[in-house]
Backbone as ProteinMPNN parsed JSONL, in Angstrom:
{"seq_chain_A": "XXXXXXXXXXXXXXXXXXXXXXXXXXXXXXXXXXXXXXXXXXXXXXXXXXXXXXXXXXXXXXXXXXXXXXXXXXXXXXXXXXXXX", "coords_chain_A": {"N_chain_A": [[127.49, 174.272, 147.848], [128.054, 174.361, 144.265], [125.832, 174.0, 141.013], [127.301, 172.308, 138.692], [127.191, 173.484, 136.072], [127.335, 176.463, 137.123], [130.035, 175.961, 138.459], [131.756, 175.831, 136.421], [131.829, 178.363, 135.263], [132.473, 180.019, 137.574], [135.044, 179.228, 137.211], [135.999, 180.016, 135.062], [135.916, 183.005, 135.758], [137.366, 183.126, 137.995], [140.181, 182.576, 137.094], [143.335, 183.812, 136.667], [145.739, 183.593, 139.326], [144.621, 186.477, 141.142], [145.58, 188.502, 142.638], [148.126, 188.471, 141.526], [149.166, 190.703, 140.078], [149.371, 192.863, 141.018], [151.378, 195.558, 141.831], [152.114, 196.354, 144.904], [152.039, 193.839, 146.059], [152.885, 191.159, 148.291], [154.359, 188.489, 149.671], [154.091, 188.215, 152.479], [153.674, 187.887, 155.979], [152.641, 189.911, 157.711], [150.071, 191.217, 157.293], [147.328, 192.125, 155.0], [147.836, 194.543, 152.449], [145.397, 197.591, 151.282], [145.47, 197.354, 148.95], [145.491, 194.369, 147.68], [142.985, 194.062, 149.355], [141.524, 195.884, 148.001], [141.242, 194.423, 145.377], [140.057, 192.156, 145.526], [138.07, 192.572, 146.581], [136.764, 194.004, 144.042], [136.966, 191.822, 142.559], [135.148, 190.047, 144.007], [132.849, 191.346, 143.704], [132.029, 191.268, 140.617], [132.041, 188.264, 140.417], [129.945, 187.749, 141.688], [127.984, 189.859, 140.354], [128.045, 188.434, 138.144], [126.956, 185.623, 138.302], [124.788, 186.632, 139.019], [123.594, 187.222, 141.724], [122.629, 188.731, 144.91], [124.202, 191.722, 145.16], [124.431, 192.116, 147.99], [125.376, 189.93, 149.351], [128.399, 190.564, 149.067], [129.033, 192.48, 150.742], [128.596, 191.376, 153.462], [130.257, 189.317, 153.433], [132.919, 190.014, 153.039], [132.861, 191.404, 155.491], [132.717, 189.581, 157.297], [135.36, 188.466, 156.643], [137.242, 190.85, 157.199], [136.736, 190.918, 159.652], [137.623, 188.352, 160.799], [140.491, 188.534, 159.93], [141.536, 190.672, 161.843], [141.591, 189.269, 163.986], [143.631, 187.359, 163.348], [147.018, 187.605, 161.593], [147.332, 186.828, 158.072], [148.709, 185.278, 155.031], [149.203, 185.828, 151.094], [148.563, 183.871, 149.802], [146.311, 182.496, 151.486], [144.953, 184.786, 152.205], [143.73, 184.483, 150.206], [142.522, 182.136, 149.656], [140.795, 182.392, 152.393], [138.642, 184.468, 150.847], [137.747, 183.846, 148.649], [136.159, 181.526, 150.015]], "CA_chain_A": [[127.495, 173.471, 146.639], [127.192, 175.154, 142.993], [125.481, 173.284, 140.406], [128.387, 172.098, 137.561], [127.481, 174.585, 135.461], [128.328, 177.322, 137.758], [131.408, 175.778, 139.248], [132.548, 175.921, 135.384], [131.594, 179.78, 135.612], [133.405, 180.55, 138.744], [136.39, 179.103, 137.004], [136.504, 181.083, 133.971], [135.979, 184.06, 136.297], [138.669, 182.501, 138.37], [141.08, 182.537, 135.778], [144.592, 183.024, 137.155], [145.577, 185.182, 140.581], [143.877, 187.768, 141.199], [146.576, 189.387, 143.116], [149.398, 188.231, 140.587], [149.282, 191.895, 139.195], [149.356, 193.836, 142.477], [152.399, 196.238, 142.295], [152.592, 195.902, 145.7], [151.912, 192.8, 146.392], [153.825, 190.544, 148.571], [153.832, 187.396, 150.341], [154.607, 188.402, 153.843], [152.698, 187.198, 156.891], [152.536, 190.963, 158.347], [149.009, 191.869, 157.067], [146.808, 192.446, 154.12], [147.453, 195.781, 151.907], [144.741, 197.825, 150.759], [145.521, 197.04, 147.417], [144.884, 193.297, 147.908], [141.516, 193.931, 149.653], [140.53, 196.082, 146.625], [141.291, 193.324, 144.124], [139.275, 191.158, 146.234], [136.254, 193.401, 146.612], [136.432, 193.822, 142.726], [136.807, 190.192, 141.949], [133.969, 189.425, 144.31], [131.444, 192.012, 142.889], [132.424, 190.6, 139.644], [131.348, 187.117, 140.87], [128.111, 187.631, 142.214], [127.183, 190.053, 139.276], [127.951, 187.404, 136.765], [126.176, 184.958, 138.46], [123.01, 187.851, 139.223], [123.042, 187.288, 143.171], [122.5, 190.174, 145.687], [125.665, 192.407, 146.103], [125.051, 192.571, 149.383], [126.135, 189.103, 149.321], [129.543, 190.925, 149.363], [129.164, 193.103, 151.675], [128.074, 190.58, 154.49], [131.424, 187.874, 153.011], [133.944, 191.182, 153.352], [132.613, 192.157, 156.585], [133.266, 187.96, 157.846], [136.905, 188.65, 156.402], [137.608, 191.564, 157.982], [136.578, 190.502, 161.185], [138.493, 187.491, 160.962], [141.321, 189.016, 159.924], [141.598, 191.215, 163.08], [142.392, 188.481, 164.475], [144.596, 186.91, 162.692], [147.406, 188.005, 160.204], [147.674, 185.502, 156.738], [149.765, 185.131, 153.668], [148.68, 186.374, 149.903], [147.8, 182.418, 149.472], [145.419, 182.07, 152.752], [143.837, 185.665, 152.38], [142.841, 184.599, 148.825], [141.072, 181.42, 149.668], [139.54, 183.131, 152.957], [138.049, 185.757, 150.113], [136.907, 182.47, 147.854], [135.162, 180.458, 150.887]], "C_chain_A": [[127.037, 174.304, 145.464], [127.386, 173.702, 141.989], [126.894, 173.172, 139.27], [128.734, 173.286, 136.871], [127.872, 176.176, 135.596], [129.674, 177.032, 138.439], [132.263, 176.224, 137.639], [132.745, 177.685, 135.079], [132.68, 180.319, 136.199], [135.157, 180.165, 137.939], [137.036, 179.816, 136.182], [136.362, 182.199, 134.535], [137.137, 183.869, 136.892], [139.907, 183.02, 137.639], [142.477, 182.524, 136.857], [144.657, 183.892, 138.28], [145.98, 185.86, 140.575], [144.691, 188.904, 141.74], [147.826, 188.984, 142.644], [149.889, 189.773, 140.298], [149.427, 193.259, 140.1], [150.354, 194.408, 142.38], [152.731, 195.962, 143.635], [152.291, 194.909, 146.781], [152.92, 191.771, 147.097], [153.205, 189.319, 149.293], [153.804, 187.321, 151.868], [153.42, 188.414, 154.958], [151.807, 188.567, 157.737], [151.362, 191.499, 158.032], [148.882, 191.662, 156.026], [147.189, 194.416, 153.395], [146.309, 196.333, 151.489], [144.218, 197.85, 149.318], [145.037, 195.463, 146.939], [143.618, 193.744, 148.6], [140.649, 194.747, 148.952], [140.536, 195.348, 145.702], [140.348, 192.566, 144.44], [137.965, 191.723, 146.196], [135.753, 193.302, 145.07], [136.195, 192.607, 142.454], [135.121, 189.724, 142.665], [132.638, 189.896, 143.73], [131.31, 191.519, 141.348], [131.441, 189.037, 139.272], [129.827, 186.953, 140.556], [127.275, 188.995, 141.575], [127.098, 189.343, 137.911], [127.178, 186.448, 136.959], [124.709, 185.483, 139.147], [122.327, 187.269, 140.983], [122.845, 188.391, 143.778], [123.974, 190.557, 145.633], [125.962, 192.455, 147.7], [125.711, 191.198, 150.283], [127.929, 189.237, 149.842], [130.007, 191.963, 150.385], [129.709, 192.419, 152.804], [129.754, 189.725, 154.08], [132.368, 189.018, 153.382], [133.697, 191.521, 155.023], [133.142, 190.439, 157.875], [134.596, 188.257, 157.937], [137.317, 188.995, 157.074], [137.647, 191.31, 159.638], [137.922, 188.784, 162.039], [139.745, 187.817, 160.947], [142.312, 190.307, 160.849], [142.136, 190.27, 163.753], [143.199, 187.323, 164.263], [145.474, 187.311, 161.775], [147.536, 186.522, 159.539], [148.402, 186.04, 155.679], [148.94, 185.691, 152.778], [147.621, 185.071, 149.867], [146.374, 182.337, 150.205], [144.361, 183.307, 152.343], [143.225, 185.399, 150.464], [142.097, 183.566, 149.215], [140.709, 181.846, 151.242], [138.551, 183.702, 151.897], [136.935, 184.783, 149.175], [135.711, 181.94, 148.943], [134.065, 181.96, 151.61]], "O_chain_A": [[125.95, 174.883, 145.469], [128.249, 172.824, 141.965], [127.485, 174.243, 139.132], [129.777, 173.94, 136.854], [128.412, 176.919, 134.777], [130.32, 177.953, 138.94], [133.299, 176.886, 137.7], [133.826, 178.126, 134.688], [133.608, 180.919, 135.659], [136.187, 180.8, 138.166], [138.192, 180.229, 136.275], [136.783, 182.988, 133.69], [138.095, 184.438, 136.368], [140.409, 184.103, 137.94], [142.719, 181.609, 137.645], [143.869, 184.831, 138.388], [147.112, 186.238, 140.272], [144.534, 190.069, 141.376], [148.746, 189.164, 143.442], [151.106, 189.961, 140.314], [149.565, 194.426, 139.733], [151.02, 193.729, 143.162], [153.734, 195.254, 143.73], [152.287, 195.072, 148.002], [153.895, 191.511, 146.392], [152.008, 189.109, 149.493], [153.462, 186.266, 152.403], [152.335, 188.946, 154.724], [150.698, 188.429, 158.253], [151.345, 192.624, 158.531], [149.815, 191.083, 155.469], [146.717, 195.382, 153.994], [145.693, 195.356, 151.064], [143.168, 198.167, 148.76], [144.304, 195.325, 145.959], [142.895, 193.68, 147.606], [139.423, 194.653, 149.014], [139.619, 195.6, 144.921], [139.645, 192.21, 143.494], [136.943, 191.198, 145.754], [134.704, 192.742, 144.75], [135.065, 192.319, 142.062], [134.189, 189.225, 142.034], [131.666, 189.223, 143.386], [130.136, 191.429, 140.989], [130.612, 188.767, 138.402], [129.029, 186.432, 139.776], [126.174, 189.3, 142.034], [126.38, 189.561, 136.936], [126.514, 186.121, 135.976], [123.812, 184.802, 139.644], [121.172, 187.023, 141.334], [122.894, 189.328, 142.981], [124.854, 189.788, 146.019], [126.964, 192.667, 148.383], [126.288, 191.23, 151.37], [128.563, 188.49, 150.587], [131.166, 192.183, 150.736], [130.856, 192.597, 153.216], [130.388, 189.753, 155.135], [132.676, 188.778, 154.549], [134.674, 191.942, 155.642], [133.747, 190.45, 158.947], [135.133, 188.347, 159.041], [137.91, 188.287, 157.887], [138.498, 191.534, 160.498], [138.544, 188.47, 163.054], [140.367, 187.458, 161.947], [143.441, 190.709, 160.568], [143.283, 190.453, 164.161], [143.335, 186.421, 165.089], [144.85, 187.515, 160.733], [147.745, 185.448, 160.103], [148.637, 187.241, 155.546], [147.894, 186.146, 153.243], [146.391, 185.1, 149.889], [145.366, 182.124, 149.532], [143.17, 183.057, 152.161], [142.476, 186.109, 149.794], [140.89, 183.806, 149.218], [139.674, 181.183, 151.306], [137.406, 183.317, 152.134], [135.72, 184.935, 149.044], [134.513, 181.976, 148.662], [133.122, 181.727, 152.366]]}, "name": "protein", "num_of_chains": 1, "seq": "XXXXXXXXXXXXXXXXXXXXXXXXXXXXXXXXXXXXXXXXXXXXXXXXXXXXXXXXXXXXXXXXXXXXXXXXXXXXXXXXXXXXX"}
């Protein structure tokens, strides 16, 4: 749960997606690129230095991902809100 005034935060950080701008970006079920899981790393450090939490916050949330993502491949859509939750 974030208080209002950070959910309004997160949104203007939010803004539009994050992997819209990806050269090679695609939608295909076959994996994550390294180019998407650097957008994602950026966006998250981003996050949780705007709202002045630990970084290692992102460490520990990337390291969930990854692990999950071993066993499973997902879409652009899915591996963005994994990266959100």
């Amino acid at each position: 749960y974030l208080a209002p005034g950070y959910q309004e935060r997160l949104r203007d950080l939010q803004g539009e997606d994050i992997l819209s701008s990806c050269p090679t970006a695609s939608t295909s079920t076959s994996g994550i690129n390294e180019v998407w899981r650097e957008k994602i790393c950026e966006w998250s450090y981003q996050v949780v230095d705007y709202f002045d939490f630990s970084r290692e916050v992102v460490s520990i949330s990337l390291s969930y991902l990854d692990r999950f993502l071993t066993k499973r491949p997902v879409n652009k859509k899915h591996f963005q809100l994994l990266a959100m939750s």
